[in-house]
PDB file of C-alpha atoms in Angstrom:
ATOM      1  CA  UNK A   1      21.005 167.887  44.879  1.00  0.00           C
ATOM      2  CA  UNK A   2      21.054 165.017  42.452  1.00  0.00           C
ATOM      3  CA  UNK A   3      20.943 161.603  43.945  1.00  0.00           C
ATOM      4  CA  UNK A   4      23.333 158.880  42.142  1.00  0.00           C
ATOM      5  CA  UNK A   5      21.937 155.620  42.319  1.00  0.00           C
ATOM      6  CA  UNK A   6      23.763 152.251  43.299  1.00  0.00           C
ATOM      7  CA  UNK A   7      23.565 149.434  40.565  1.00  0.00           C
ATOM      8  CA  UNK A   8      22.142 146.625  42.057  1.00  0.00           C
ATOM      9  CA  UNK A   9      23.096 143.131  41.229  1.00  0.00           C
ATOM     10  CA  UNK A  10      20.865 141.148  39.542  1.00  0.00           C
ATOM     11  CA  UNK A  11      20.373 137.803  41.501  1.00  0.00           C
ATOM     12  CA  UNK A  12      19.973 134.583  39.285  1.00  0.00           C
ATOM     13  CA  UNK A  13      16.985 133.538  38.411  1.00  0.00           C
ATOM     14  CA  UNK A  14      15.263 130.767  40.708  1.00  0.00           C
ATOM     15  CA  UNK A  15      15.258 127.731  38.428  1.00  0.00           C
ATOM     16  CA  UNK A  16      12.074 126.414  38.481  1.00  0.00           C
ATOM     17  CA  UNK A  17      11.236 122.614  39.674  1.00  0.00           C
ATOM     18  CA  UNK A  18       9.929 120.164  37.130  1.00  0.00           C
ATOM     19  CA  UNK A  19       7.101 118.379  38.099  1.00  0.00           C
ATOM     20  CA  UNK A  20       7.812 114.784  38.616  1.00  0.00           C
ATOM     21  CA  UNK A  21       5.630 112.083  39.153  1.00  0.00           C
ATOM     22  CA  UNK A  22       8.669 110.371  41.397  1.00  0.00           C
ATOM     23  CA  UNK A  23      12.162 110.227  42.476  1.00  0.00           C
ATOM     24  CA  UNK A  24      14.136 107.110  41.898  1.00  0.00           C
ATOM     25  CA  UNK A  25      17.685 107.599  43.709  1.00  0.00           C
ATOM     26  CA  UNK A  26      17.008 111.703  43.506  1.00  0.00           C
ATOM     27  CA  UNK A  27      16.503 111.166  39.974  1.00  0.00           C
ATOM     28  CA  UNK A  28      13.073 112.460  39.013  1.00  0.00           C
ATOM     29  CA  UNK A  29      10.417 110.936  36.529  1.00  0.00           C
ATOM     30  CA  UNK A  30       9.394 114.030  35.053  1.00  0.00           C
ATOM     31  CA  UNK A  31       5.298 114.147  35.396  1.00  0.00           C
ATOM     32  CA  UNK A  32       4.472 114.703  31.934  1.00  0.00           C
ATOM     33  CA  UNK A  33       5.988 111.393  30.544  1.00  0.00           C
ATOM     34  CA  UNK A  34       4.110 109.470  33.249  1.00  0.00           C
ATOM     35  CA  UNK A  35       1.535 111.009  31.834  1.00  0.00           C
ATOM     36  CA  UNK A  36       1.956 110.299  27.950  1.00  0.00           C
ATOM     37  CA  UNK A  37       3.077 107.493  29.329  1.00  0.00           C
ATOM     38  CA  UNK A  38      -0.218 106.098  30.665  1.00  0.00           C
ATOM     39  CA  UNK A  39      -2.121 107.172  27.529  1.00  0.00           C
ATOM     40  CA  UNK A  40       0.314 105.248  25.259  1.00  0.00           C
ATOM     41  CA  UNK A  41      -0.355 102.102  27.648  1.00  0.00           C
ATOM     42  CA  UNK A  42      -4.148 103.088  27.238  1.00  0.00           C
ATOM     43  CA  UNK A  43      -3.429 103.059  23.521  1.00  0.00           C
ATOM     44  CA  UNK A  44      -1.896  99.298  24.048  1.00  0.00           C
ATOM     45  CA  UNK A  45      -4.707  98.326  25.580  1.00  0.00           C
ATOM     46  CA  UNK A  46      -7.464  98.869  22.359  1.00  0.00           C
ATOM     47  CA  UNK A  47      -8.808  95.981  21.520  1.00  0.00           C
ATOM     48  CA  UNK A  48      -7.611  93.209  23.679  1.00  0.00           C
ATOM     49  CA  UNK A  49      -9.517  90.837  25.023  1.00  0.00           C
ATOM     50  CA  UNK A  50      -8.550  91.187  28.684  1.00  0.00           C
ATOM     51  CA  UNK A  51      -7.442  94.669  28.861  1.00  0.00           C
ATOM     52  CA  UNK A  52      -5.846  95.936  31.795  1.00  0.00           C
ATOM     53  CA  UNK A  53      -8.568  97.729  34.337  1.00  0.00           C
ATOM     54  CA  UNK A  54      -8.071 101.408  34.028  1.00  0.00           C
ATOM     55  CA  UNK A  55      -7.966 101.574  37.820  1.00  0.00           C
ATOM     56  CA  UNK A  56      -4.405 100.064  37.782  1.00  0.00           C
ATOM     57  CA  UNK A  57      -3.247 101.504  34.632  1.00  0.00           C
ATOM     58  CA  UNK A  58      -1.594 104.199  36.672  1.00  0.00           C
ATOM     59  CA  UNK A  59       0.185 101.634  39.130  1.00  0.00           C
ATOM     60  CA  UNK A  60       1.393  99.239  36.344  1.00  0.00           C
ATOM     61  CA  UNK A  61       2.865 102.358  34.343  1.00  0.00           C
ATOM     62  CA  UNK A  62       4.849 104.331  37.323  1.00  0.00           C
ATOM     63  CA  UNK A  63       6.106 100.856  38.432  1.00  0.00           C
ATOM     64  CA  UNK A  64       7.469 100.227  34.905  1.00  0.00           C
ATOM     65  CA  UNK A  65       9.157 103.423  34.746  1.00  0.00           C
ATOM     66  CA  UNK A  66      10.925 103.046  38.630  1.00  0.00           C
ATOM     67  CA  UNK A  67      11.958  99.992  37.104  1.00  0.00           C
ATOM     68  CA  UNK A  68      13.583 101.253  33.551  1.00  0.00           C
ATOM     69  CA  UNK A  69      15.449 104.121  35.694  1.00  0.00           C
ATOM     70  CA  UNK A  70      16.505 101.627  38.533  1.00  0.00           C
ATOM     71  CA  UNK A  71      17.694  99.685  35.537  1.00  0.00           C
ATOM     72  CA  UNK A  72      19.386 102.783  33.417  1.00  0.00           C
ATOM     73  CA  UNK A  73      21.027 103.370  36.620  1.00  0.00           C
ATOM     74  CA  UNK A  74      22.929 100.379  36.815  1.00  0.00           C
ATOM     75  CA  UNK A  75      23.688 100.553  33.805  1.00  0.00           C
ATOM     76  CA  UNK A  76      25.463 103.724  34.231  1.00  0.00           C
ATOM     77  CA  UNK A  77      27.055 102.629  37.329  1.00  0.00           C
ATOM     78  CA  UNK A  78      28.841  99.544  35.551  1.00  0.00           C
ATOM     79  CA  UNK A  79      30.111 102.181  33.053  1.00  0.00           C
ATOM     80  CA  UNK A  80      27.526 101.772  30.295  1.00  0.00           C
ATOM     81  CA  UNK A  81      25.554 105.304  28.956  1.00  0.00           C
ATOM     82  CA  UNK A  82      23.854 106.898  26.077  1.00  0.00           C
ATOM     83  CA  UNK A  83      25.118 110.456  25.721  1.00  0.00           C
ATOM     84  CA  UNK A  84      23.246 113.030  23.119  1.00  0.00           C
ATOM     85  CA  UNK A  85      25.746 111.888  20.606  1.00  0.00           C
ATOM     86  CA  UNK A  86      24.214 108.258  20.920  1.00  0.00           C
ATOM     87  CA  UNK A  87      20.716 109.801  21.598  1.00  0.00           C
ATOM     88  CA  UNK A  88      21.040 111.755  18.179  1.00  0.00           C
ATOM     89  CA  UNK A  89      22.432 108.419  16.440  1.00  0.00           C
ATOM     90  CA  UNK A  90      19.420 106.683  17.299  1.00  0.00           C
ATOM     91  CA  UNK A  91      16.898 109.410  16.249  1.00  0.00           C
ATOM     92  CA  UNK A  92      19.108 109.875  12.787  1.00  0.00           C
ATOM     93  CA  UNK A  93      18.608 105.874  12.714  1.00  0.00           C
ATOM     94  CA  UNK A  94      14.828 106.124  13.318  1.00  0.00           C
ATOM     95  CA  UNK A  95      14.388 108.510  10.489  1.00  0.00           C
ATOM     96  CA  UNK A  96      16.224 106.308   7.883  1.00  0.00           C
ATOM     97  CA  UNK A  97      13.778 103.752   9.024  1.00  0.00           C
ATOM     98  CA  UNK A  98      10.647 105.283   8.570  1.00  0.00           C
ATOM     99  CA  UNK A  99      11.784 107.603   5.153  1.00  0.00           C
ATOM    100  CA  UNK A 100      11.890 111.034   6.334  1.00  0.00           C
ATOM    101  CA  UNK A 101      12.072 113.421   9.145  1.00  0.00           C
ATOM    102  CA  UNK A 102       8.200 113.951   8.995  1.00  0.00           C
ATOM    103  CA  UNK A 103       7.383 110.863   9.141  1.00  0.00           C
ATOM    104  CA  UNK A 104       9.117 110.843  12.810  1.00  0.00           C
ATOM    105  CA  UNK A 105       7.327 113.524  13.672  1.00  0.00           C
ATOM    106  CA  UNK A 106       4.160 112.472  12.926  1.00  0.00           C
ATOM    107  CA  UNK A 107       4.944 109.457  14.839  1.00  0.00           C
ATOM    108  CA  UNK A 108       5.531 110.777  18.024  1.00  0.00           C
ATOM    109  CA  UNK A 109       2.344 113.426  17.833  1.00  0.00           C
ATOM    110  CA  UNK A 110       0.436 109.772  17.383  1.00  0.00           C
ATOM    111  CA  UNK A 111       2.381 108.208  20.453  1.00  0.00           C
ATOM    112  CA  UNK A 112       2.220 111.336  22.602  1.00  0.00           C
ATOM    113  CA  UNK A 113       5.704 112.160  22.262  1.00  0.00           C
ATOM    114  CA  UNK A 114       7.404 115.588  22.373  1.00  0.00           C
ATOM    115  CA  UNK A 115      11.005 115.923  21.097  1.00  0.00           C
ATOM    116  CA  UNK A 116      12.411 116.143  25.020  1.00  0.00           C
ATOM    117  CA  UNK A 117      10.158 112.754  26.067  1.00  0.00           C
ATOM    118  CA  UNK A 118      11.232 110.789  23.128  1.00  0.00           C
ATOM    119  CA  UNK A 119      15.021 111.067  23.147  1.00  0.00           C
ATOM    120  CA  UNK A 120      14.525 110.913  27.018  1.00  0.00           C
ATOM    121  CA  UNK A 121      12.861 107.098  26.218  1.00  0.00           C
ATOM    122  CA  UNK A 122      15.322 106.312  24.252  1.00  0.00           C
ATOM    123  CA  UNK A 123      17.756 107.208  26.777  1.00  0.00           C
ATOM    124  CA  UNK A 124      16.695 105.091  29.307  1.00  0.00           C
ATOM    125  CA  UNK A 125      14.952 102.258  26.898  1.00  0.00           C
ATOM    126  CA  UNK A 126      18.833 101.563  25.609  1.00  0.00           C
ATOM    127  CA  UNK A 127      20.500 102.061  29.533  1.00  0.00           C
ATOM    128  CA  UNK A 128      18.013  99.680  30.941  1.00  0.00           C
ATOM    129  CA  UNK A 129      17.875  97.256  27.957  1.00  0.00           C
ATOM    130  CA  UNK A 130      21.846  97.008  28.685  1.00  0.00           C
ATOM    131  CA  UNK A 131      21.559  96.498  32.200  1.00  0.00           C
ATOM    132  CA  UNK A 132      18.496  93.814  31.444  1.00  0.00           C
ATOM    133  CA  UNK A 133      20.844  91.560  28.985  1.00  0.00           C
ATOM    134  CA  UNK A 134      23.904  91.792  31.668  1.00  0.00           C
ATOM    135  CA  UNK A 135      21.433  90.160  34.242  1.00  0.00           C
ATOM    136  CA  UNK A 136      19.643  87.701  32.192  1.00  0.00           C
ATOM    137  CA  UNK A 137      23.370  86.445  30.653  1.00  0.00           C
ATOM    138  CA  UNK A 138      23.958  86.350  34.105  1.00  0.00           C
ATOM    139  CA  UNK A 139      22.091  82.418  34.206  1.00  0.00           C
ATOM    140  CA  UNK A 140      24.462  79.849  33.212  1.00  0.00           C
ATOM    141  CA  UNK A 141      23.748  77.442  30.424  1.00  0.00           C
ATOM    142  CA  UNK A 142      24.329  74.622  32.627  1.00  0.00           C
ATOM    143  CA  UNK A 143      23.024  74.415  36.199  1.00  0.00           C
ATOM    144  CA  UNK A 144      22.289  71.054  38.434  1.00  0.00           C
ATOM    145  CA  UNK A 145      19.430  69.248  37.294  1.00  0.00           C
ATOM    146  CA  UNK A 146      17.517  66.139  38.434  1.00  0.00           C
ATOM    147  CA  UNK A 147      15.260  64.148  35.554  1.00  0.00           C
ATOM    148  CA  UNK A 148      12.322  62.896  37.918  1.00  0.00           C
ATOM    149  CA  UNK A 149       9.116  60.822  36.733  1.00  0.00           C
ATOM    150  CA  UNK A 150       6.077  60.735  38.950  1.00  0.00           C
ATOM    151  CA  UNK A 151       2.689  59.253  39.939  1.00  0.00           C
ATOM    152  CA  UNK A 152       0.066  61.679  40.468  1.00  0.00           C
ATOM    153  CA  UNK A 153      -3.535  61.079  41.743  1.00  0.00           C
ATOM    154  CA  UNK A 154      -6.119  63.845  41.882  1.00  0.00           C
ATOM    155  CA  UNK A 155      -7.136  62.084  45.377  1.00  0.00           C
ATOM    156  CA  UNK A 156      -5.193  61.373  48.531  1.00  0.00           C
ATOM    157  CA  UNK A 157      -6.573  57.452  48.193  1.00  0.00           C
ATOM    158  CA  UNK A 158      -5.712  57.208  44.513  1.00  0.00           C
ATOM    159  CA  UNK A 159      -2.373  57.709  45.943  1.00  0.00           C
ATOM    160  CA  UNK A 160      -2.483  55.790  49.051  1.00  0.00           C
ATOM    161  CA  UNK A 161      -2.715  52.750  47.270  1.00  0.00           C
ATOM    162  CA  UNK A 162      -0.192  53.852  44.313  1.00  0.00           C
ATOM    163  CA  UNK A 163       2.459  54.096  47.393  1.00  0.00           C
ATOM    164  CA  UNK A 164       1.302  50.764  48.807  1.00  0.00           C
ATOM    165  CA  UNK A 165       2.135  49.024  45.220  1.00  0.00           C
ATOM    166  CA  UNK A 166       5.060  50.433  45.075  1.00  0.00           C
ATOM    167  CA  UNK A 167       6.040  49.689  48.796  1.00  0.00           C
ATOM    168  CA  UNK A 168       4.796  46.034  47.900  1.00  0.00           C
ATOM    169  CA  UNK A 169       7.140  45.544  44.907  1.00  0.00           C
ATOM    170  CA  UNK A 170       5.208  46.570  41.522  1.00  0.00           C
ATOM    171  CA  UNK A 171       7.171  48.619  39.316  1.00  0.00           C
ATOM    172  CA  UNK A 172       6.802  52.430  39.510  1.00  0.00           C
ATOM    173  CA  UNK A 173       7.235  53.383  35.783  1.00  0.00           C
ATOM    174  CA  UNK A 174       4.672  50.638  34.922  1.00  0.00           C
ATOM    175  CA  UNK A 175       2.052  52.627  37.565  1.00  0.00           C
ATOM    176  CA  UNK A 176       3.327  55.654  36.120  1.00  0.00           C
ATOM    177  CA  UNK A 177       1.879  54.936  33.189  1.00  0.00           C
ATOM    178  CA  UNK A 178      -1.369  53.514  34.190  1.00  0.00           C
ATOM    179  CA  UNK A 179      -1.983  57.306  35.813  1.00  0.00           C
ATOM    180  CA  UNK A 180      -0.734  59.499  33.603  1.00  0.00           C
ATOM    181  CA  UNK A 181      -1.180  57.313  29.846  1.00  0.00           C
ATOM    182  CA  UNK A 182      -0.289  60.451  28.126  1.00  0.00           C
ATOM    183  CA  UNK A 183       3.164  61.091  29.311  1.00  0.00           C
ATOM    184  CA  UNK A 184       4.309  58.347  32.109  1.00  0.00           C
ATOM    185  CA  UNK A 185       4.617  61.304  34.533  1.00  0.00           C
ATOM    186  CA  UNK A 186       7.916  61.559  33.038  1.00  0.00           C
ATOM    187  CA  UNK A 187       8.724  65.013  34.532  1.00  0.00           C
ATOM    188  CA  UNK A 188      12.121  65.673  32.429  1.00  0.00           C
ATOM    189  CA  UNK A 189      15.270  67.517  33.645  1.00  0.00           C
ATOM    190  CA  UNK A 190      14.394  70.775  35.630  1.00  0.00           C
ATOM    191  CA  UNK A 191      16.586  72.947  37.553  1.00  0.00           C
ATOM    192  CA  UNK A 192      15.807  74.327  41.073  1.00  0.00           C
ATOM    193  CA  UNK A 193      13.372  76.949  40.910  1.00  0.00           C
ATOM    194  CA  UNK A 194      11.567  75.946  37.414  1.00  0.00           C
ATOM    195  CA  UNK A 195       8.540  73.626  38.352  1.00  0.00           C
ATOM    196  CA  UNK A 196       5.205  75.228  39.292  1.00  0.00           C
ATOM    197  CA  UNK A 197       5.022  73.224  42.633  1.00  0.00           C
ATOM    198  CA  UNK A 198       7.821  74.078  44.682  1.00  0.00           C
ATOM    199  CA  UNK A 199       7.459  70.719  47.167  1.00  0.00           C
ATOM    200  CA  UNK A 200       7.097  68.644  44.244  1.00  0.00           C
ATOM    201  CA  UNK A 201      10.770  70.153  43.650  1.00  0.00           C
ATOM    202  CA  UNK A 202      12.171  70.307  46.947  1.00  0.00           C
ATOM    203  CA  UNK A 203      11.768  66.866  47.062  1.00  0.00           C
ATOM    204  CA  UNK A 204      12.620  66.139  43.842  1.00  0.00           C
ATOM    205  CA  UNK A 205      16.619  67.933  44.664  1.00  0.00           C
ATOM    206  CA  UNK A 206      16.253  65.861  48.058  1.00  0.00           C
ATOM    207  CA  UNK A 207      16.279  61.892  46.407  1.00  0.00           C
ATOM    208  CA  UNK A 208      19.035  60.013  45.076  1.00  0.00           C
ATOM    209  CA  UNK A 209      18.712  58.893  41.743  1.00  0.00           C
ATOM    210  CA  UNK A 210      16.590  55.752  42.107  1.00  0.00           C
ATOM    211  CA  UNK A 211      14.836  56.148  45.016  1.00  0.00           C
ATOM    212  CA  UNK A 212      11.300  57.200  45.557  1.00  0.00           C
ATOM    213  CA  UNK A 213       9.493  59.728  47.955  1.00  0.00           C
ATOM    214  CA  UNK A 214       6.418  59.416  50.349  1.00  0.00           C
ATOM    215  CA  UNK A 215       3.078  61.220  48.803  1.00  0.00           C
ATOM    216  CA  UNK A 216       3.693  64.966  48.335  1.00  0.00           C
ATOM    217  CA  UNK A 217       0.215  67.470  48.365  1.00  0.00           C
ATOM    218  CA  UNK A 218       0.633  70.417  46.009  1.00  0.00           C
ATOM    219  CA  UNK A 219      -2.407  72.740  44.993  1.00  0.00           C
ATOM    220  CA  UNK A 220      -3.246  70.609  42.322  1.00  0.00           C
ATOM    221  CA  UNK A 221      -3.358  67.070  43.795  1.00  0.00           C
ATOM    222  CA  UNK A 222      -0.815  64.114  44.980  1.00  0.00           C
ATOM    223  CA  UNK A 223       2.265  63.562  43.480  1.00  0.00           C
ATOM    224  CA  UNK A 224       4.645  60.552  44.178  1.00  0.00           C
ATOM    225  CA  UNK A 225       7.894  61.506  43.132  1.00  0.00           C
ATOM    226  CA  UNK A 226      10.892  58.730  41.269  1.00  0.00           C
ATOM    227  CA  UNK A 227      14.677  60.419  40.877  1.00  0.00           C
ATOM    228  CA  UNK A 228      15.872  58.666  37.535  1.00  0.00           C
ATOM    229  CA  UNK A 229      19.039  60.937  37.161  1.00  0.00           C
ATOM    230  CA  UNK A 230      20.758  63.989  39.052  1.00  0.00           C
ATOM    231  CA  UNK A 231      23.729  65.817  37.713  1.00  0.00           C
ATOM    232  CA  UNK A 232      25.705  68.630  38.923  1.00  0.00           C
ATOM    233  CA  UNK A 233      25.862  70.585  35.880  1.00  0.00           C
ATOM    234  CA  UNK A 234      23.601  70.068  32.824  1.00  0.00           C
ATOM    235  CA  UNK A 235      22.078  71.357  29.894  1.00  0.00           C
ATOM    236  CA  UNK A 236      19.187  73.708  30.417  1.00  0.00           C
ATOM    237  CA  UNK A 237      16.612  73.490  27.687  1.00  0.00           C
ATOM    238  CA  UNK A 238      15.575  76.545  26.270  1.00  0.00           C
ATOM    239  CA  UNK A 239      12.375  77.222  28.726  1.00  0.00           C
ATOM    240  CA  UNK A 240      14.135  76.272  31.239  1.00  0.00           C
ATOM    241  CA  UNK A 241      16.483  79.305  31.107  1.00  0.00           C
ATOM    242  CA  UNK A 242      14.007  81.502  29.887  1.00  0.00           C
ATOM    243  CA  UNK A 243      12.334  81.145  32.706  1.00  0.00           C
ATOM    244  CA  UNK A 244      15.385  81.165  35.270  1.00  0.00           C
ATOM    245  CA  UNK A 245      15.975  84.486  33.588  1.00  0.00           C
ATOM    246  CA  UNK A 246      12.587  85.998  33.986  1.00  0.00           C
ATOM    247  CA  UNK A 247      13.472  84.585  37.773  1.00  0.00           C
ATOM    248  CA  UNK A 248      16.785  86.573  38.009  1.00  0.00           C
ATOM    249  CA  UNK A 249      15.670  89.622  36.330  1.00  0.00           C
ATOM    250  CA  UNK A 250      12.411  89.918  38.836  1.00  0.00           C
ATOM    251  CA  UNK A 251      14.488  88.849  41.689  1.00  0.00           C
ATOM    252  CA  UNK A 252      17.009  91.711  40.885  1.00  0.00           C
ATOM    253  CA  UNK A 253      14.819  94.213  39.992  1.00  0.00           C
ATOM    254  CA  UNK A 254      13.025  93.276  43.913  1.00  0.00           C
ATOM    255  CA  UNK A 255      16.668  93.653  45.722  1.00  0.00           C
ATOM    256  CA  UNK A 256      16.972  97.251  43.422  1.00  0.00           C
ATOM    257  CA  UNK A 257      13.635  98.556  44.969  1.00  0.00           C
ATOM    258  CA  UNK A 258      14.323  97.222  48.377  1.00  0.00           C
ATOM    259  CA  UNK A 259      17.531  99.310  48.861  1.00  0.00           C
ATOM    260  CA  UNK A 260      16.356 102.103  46.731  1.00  0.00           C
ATOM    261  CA  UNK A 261      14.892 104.938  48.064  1.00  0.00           C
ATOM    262  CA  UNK A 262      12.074 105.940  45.509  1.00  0.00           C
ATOM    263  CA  UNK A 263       9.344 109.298  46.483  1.00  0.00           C
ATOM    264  CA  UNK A 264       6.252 108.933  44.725  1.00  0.00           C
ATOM    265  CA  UNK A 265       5.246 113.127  43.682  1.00  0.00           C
ATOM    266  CA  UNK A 266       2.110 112.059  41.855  1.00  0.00           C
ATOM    267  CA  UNK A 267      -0.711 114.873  42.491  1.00  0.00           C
TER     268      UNK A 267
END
């Protein structure tokens, strides 16, 4: 009797899960480019003078990255991506730039980068550099601002008796200048949310130009606080909006994580 055997049919193979170090949104940080990634930041790190601790090299670098991909994300989302087409242009770009194809290569052996890695940072180094300019462009160029001069005293009596002079009729820019000889306490314009003392600037938003307030206690002393000017819409200098950007960026990037839901894999 000869037996005919059935053909049996093959079943797919399982794929196999990449290890990740963490899931942003079900979108996984694949382990090994945490990895290179923390030895490149080690890399960074040679020769400073106040080098990060090695003990939080691993935090700082795994928050960066939950940050670029909550960031590429976005990007994607309002409609802006880098295919392999773009991916390729940018590698093609990079080897016009250093002379040759080698010269890549040997590059990313230096930096810890295999082909797959790099164009994958590139990737996500464009996305979230697109979604970073849309927020920081986000700041106006003109915002309300108050120009404010002050009186400040390193102790509460020093500006006791400041507030009684003034209370008593002597001019304040005159006592200004007697406490602060260098500058006058002139404060400049500022917009909400750019001085270091955030009482000295609620108060500051809370005066009508010309008037004066009681003595305010920050960290660093006693300020009295004069509104010279206050306008709905002016100017920012320069700082002034780099810093309200650094503010929006860090405030978005805190609403991203808040509603994101992010799995950290790490072993």
């Amino acid at each position: 009797q000869v037996e005919i055997s059935t053909p049996t049919e093959a079943l797919p193979p399982t794929p196999t899960e990449i290890p990740t170090a963490a899931l942003v949104n079900g979108e996984a940080i694949p382990l090994t480019y945490y990895q290179n990634e923390v030895l490149r930041f080690r890399d960074s790190q040679a020769g400073k003078t106040n080098p990060v601790p090695d003990a939080e090299i691993q935090e700082v670098v795994l928050n960066y990255l939950i940050e670029q991909v909550l960031l590429a994300q976005a990007a994607r989302q309002a409609g802006f991506s880098l295919d392999d087409q773009g991916v390729q242009a940018r590698v093609e770009q990079l080897v016009s730039e250093l002379g040759s194809g080698g010269a890549l290569t040997n590059w990313m052996q230096t930096h810890h980068f295999d082909d797959a890695e790099f164009r994958l940072s590139l990737r996500l180094a464009d996305e979230a550099a697109w979604q970073r300019d849309q927020i920081i462009q986000s700041v106006p160029e003109q915002v309300e601002q108050v120009r404010a001069q002050q009186i400040f005293a390193t102790t509460q009596a020093g500006a006791e008796r400041a507030l009684n002079s003034i209370n008593a009729g002597a001019d304040f820019n005159k006592l200004a200048w007697e406490y602060s000889p260098e500058s006058g306490g002139e404060l400049g314009w500022f917009p909400r949310g750019y001085l270091l003392y955030p009482e000295v600037e609620e108060a500051a938003f809370s005066l009508t130009p010309g008037s004066y307030s009681g003595i305010i206690q920050s960290s660093i002393g006693f300020h009295i606080l004069k509104v010279l000017e206050h306008e709905p819409s002016h100017l920012l200098t320069t700082d002034a909006r780099v810093q309200l950007q650094a503010k929006a960026l860090e405030n978005w990037l805190a609403q991203a994580k808040a509603s994101a839901v992010i799995e950290t894999r790490l072993p």
